[in-house]
GROMACS .gro file of C-alpha atoms in nm:
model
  368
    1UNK     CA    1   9.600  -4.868  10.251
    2UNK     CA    2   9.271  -4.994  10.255
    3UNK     CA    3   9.081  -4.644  10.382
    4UNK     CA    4   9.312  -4.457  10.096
    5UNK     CA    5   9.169  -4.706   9.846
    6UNK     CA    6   8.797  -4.589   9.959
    7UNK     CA    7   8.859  -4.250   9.998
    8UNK     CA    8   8.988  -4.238   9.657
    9UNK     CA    9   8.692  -4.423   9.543
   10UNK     CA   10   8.448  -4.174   9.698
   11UNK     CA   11   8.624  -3.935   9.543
   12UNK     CA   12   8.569  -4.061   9.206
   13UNK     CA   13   8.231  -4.120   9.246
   14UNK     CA   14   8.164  -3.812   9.426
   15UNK     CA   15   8.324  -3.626   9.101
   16UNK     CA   16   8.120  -3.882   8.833
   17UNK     CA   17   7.790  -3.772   9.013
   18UNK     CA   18   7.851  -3.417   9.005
   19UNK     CA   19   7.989  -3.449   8.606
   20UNK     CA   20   7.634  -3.613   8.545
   21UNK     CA   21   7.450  -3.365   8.735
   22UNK     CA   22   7.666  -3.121   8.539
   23UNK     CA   23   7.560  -3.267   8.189
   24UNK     CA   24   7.213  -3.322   8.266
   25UNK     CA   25   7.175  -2.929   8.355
   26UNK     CA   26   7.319  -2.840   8.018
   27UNK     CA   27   7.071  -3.079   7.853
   28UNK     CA   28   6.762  -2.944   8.080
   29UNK     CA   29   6.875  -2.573   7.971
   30UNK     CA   30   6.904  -2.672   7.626
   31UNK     CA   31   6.542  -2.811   7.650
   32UNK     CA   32   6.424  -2.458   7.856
   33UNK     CA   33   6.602  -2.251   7.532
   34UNK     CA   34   6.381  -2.487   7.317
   35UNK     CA   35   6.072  -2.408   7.460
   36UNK     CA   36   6.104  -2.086   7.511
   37UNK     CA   37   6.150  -2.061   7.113
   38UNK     CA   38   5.789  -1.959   6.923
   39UNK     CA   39   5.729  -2.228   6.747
   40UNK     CA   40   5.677  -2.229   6.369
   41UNK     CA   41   5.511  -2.492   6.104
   42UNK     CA   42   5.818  -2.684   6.082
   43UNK     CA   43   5.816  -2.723   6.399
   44UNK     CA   44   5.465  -2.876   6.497
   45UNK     CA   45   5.271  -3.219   6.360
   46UNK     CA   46   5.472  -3.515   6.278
   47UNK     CA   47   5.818  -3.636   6.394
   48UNK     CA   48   5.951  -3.462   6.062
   49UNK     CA   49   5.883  -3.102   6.138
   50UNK     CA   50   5.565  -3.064   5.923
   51UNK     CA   51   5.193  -2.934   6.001
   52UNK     CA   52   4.955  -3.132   6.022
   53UNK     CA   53   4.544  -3.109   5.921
   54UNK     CA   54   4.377  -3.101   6.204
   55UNK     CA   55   4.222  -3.449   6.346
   56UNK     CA   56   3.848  -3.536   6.327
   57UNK     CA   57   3.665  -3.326   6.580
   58UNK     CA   58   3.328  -3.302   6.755
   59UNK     CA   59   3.263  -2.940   6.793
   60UNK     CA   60   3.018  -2.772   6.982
   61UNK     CA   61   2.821  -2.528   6.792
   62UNK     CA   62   2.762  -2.436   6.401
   63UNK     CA   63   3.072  -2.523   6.165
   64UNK     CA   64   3.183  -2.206   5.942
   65UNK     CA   65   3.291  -2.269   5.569
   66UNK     CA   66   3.483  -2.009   5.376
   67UNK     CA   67   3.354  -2.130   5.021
   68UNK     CA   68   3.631  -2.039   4.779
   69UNK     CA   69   3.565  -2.111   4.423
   70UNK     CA   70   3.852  -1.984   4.131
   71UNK     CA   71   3.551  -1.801   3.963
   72UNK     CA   72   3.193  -1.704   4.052
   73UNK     CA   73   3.022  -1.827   3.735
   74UNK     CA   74   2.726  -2.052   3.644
   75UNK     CA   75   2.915  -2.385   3.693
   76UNK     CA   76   3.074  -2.285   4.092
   77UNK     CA   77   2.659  -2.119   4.193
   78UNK     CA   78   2.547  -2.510   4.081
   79UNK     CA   79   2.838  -2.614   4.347
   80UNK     CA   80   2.694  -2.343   4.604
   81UNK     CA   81   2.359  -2.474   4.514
   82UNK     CA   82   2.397  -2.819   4.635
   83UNK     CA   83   2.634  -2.662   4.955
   84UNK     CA   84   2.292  -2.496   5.055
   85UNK     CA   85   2.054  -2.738   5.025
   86UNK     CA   86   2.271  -2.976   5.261
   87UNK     CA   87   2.295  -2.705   5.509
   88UNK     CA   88   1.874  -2.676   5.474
   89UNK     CA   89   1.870  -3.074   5.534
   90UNK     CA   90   2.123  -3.013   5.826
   91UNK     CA   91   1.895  -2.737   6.031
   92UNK     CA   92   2.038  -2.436   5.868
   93UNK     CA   93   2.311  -2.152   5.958
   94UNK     CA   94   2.263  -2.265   6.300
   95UNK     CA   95   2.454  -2.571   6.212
   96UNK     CA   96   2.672  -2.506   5.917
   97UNK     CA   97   2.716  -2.138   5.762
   98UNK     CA   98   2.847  -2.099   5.406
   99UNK     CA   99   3.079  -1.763   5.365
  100UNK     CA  100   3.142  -1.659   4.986
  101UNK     CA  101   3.519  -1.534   4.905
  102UNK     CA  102   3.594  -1.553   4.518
  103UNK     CA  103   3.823  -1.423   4.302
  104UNK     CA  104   3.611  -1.136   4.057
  105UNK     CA  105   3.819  -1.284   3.728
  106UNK     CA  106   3.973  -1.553   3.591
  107UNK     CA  107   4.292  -1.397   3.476
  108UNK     CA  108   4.370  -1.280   3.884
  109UNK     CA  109   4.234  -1.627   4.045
  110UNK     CA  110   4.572  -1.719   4.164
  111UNK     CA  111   4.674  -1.372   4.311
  112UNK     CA  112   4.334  -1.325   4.469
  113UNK     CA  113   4.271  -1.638   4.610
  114UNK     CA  114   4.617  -1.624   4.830
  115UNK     CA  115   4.512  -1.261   4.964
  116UNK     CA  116   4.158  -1.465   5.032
  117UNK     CA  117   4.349  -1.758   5.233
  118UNK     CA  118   4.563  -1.505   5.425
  119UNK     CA  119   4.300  -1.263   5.524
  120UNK     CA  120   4.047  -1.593   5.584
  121UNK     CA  121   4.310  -1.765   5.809
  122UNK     CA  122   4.326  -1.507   6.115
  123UNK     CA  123   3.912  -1.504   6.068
  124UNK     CA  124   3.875  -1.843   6.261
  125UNK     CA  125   3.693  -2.014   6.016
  126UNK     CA  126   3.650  -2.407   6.082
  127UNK     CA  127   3.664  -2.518   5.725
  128UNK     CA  128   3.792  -2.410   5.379
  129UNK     CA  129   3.651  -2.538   5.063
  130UNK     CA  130   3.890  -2.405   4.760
  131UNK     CA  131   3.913  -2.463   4.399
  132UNK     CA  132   4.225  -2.398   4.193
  133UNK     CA  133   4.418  -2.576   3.893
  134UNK     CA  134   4.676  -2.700   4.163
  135UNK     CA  135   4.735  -2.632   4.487
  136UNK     CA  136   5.091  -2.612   4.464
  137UNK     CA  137   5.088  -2.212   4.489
  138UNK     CA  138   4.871  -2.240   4.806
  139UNK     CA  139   5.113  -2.502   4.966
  140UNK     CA  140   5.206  -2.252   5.197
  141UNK     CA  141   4.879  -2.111   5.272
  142UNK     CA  142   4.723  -2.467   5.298
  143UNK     CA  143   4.965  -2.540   5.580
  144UNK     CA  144   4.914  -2.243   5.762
  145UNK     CA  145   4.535  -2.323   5.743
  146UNK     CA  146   4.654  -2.661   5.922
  147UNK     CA  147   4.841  -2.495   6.176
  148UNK     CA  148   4.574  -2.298   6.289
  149UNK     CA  149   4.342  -2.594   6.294
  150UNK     CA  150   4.132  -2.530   5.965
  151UNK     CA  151   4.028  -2.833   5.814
  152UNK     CA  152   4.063  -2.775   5.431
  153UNK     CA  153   3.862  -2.942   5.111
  154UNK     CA  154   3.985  -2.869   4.762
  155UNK     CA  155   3.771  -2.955   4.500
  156UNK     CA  156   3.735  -2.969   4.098
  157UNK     CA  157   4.096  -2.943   4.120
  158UNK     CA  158   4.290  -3.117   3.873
  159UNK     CA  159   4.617  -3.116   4.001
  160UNK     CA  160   4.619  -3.188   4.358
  161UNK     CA  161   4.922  -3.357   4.560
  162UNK     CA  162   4.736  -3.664   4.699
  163UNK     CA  163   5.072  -3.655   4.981
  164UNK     CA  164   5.024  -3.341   5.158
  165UNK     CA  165   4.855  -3.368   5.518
  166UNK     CA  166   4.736  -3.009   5.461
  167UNK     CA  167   4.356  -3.139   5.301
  168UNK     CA  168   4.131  -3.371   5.396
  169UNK     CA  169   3.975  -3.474   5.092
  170UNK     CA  170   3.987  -3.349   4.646
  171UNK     CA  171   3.647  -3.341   4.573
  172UNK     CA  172   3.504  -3.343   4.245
  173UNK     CA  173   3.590  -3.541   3.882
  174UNK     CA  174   3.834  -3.672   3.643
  175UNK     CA  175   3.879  -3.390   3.376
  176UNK     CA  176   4.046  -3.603   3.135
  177UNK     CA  177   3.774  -3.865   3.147
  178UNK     CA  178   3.480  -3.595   3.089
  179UNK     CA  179   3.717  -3.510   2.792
  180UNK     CA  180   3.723  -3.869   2.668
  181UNK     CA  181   3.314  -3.877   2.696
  182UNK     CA  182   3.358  -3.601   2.425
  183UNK     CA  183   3.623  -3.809   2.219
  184UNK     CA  184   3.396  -4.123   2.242
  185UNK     CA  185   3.068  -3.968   2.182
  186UNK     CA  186   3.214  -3.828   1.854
  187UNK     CA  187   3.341  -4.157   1.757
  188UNK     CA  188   3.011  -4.310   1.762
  189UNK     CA  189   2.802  -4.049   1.615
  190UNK     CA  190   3.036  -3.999   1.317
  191UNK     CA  191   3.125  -4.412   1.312
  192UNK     CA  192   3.388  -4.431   0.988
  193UNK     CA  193   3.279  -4.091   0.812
  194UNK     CA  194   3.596  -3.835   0.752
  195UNK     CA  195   3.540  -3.603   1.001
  196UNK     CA  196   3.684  -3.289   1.002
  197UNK     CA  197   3.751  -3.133   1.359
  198UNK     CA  198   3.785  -2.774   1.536
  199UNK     CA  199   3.841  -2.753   1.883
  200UNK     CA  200   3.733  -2.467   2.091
  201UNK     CA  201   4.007  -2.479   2.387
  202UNK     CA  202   3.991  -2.281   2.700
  203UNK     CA  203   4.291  -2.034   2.882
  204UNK     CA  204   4.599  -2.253   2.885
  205UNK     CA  205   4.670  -2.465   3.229
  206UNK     CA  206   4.576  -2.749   3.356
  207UNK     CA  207   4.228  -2.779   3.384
  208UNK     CA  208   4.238  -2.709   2.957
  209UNK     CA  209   4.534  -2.967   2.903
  210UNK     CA  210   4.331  -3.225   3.074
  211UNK     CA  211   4.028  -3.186   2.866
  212UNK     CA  212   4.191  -3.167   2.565
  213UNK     CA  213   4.412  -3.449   2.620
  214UNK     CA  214   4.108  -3.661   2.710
  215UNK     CA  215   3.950  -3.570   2.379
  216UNK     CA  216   4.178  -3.674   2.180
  217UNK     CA  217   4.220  -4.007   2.356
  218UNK     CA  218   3.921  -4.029   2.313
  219UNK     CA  219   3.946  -4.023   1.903
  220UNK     CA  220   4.213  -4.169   1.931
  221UNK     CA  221   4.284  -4.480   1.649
  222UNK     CA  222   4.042  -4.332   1.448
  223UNK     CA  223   4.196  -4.203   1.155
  224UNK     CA  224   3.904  -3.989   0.984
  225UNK     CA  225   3.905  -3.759   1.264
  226UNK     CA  226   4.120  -3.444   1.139
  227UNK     CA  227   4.202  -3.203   1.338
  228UNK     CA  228   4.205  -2.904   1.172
  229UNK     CA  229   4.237  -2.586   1.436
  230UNK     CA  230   4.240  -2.595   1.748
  231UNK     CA  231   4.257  -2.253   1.998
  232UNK     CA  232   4.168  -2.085   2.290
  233UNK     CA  233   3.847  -1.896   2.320
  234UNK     CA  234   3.897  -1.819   2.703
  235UNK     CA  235   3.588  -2.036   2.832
  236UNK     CA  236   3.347  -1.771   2.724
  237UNK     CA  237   3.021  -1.735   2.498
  238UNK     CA  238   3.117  -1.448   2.327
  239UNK     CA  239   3.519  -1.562   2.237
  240UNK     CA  240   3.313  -1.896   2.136
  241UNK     CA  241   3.140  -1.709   1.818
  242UNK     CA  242   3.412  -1.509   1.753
  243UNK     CA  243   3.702  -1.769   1.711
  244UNK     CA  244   3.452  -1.960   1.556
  245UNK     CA  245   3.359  -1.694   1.336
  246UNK     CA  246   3.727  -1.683   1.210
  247UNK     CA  247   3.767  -2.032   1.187
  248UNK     CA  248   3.492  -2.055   0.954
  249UNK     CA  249   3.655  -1.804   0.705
  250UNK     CA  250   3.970  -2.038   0.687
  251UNK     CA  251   3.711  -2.385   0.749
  252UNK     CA  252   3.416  -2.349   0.603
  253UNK     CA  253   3.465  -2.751   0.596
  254UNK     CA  254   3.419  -2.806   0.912
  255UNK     CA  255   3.223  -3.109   1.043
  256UNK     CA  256   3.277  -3.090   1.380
  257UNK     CA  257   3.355  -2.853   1.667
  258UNK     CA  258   3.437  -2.991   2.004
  259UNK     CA  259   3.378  -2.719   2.269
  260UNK     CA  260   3.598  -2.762   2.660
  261UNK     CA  261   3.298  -2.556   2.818
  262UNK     CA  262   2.962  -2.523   2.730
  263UNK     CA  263   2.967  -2.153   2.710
  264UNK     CA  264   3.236  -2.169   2.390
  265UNK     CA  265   2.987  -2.406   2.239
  266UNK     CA  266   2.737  -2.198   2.275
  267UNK     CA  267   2.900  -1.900   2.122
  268UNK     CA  268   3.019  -2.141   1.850
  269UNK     CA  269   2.651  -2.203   1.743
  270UNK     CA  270   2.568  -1.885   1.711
  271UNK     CA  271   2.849  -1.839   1.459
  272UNK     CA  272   2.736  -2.180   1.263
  273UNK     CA  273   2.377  -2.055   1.251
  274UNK     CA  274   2.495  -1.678   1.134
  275UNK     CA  275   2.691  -1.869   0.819
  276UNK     CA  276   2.372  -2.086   0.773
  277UNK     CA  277   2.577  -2.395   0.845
  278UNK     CA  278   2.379  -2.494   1.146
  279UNK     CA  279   2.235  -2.824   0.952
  280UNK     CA  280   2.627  -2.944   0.852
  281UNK     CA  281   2.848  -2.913   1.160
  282UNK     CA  282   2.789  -3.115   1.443
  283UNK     CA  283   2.870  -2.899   1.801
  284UNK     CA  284   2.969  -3.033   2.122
  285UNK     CA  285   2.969  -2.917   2.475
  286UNK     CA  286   3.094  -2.989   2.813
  287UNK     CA  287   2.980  -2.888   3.182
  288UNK     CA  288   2.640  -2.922   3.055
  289UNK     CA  289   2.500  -2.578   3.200
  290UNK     CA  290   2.116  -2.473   3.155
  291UNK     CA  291   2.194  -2.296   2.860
  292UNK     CA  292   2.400  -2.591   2.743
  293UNK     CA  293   2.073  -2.790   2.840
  294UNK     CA  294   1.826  -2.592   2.662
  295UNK     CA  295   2.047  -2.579   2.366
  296UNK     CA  296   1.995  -2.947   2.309
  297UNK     CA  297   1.666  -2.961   2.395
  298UNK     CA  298   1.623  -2.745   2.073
  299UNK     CA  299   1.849  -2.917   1.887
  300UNK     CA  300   2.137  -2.691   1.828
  301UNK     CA  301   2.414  -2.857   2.041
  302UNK     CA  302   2.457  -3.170   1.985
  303UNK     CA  303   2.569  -3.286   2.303
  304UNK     CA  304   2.695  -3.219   2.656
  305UNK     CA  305   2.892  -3.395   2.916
  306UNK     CA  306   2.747  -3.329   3.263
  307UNK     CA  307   3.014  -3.359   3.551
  308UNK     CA  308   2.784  -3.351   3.887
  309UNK     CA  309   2.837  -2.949   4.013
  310UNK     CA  310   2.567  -2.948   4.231
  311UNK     CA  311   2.647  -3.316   4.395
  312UNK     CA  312   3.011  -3.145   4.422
  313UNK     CA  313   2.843  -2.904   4.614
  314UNK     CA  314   2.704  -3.149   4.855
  315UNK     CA  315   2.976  -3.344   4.937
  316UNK     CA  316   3.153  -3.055   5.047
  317UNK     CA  317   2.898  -3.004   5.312
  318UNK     CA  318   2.822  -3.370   5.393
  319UNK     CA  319   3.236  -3.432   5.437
  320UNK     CA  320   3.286  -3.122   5.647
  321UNK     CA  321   3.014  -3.173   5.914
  322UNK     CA  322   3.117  -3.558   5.955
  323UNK     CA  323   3.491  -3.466   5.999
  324UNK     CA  324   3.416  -3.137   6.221
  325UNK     CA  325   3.098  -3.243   6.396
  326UNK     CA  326   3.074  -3.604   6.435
  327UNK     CA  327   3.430  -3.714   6.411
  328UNK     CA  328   3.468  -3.920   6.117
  329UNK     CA  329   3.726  -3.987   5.869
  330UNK     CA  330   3.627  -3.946   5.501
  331UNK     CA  331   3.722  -4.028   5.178
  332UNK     CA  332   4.069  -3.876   5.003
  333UNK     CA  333   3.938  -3.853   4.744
  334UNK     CA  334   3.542  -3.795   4.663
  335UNK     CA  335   3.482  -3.843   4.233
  336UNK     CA  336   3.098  -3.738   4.155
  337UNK     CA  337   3.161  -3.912   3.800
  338UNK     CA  338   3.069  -3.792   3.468
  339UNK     CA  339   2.787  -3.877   3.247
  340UNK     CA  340   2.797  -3.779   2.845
  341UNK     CA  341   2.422  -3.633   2.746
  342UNK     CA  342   2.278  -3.583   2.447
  343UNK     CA  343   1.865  -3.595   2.264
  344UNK     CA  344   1.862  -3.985   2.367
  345UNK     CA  345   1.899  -3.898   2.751
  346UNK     CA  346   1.898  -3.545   2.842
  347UNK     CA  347   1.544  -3.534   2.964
  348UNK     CA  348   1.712  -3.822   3.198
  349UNK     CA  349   1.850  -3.536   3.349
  350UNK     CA  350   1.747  -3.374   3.687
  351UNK     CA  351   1.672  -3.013   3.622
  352UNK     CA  352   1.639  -2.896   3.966
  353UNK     CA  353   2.031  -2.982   3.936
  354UNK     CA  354   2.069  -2.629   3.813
  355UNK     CA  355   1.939  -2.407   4.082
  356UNK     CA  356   1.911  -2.385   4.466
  357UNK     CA  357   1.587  -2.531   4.588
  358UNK     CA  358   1.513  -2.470   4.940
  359UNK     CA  359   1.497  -2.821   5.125
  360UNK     CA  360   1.314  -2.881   5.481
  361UNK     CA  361   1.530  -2.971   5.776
  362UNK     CA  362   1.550  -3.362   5.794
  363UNK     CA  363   1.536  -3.531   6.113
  364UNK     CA  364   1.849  -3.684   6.253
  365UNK     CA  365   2.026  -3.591   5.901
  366UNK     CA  366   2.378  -3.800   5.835
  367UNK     CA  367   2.323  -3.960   6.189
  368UNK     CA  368   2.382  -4.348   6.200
   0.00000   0.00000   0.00000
């Protein structure tokens, strides 16, 4: 009885063991389908399936950075301006190359900046730098960039998702609050006087919204402000005059016209001065661009608010060879701050700020 008892035991073991062997199989040929699988985005980075950014890396060699403004115009070659000089202090291409991709209008920035990303991705670039009013259309491009291990920067964008792992840092300024510099400015140059207003807007999005909004917080509670037109003249010098032009016809009351780029401002003067009214209404800018600069220096725009392109510019640079060359984390979020300018201060203001001036390599630049 007893040797029946441990033969039947044996067998039962014997049939466990080979059930377990059994299972385990299944599960290693589950794992073998698995791998042998090309894996996708969703399937690389964290536990839950998404891409990741790249880490902070020490690489051999110069760094590469696809420069991708929304718009080559006088604002984004201040932001290229300050990208160059860093790469001078840094030893030049040798160390960090700047490559130009931007969109050739305003009205196809969207469009043309995805057919940038997707041709730039296969390129084996190191970094992007990319402006945009959001980067929620480039969320898929953006991650793509991360999973073939380009580090990306956005910058003066307004509308950035400050969860996504597919960035390293938003560079730039707070749109809303370079509004409110407007807002404020007005409220102390005018003080309690009824103050009749025209805002010059630019195309409708974000990056408009924000400024305007700002403005008028910035007026807010201040009940002789009127606002008494307020439209787009699509960020330009020469939509500027002509709205302004038009406005006049239906204004001629006007005391003061608020301008979301410096350009419309400028445009807007030349219609004040054409209808001889360049003594009565009070003009204001924003982005404060040479022209814009000179402007006040002559004492035809009243004011400006500056919002630190070329610094922009800099920090790109600066935050891209610290995470790609030397290793370091940086900021999420990098704000060059705005500064309202007008006759009491403008001569305050760096001029050099406006163009590229060639810098001499610097010695053990950004080491500790």
């Amino acid at each position: 009885m007893k040797k029946f008892l441990a033969l039947m035991i044996s067998v039962i073991v014997l049939v466990s063991l080979i059930g377990c062997a059994s299972s385990n199989q299944k599960g290693n040929n589950a794992t073998d389908n698995e791998q042998n699988t090309p894996v996708t985005g969703d399937q690389t980075g964290s536990d839950s399936g998404e891409a990741k950014l790249p880490s902070p890396t020490i690489k051999e060699g110069p760094i590469k950075i696809a420069y991708v403004p929304s718009v080559m115009n006088v604002y984004y070659d201040q932001v290229l301006s300050g990208m160059k000089e860093e790469v001078d202090k840094l030893g030049g291409n040798g160390v960090v190359e700047v490559l130009i991709h931007a969109p050739t209008s305003n009205e196809t920035t969207v469009n043309e900046q995805i057919n940038i990303m997707e041709n730039l991705i296969p390129q084996g670039v190191d970094v992007i730098a990319i402006s945009a009013e959001s980067d929620e259309p480039l969320t898929t491009l953006l991650k793509k960039a991360a999973e073939a291990g380009i580090v990306v920067f956005e910058f003066n964008m307004p509308t950035v998702d400050l969860t996504s792992e597919y960035y390293v840092s938003n560079i730039g300024y707070d749109q809303f609050e370079a509004g409110r510099l407007i807002g404020e400015w007005a409220v102390n140059h005018f003080g309690d006087k009824p103050t009749k207003t025209a805002i010059l807007e630019g195309f409708p999005g974000t990056l408009n919204t924000q400024r305007l909004e700002g403005f008028l917080k910035g007026i807010e509670g201040h009940d002789n402000f009127d606002v008494a037109f307020s439209q787009t003249a699509n960020w330009t010098r020469d939509d500027g005059q002509s709205v302004t032009e038009n406005m006049l016809e239906a204004h001629p009351d006007i005391d003061f016209i608020a301008g979301l780029y410096d350009e419309m401002s400028l445009g807007a003067y030349n219609a004040v001065k054409a209808a001889g009214l360049q003594d009565k209404i009070v003009i204001a800018g924003y982005d404060n661009t040479e022209a814009g600069y000179d402007s006040i220096q002559k004492g035809e725009m009243a004011m400006t608010v500056d919002n630190g392109a070329k610094n922009i510019g800099s920090s790109i640079v600066i935050s891209a060879y610290q995470y790609c060359k030397q290793g370091k984390e940086v900021e999420r979020v990098i704000d060059v701050g705005s500064i309202a300018l007008d006759k009491n201060n403008i001569n305050e203001f760096d001029t050099d700020s406006y163009k590229y001036v060639k810098q001499e390599p610097v010695p053990n630049y950004l080491q500790d």
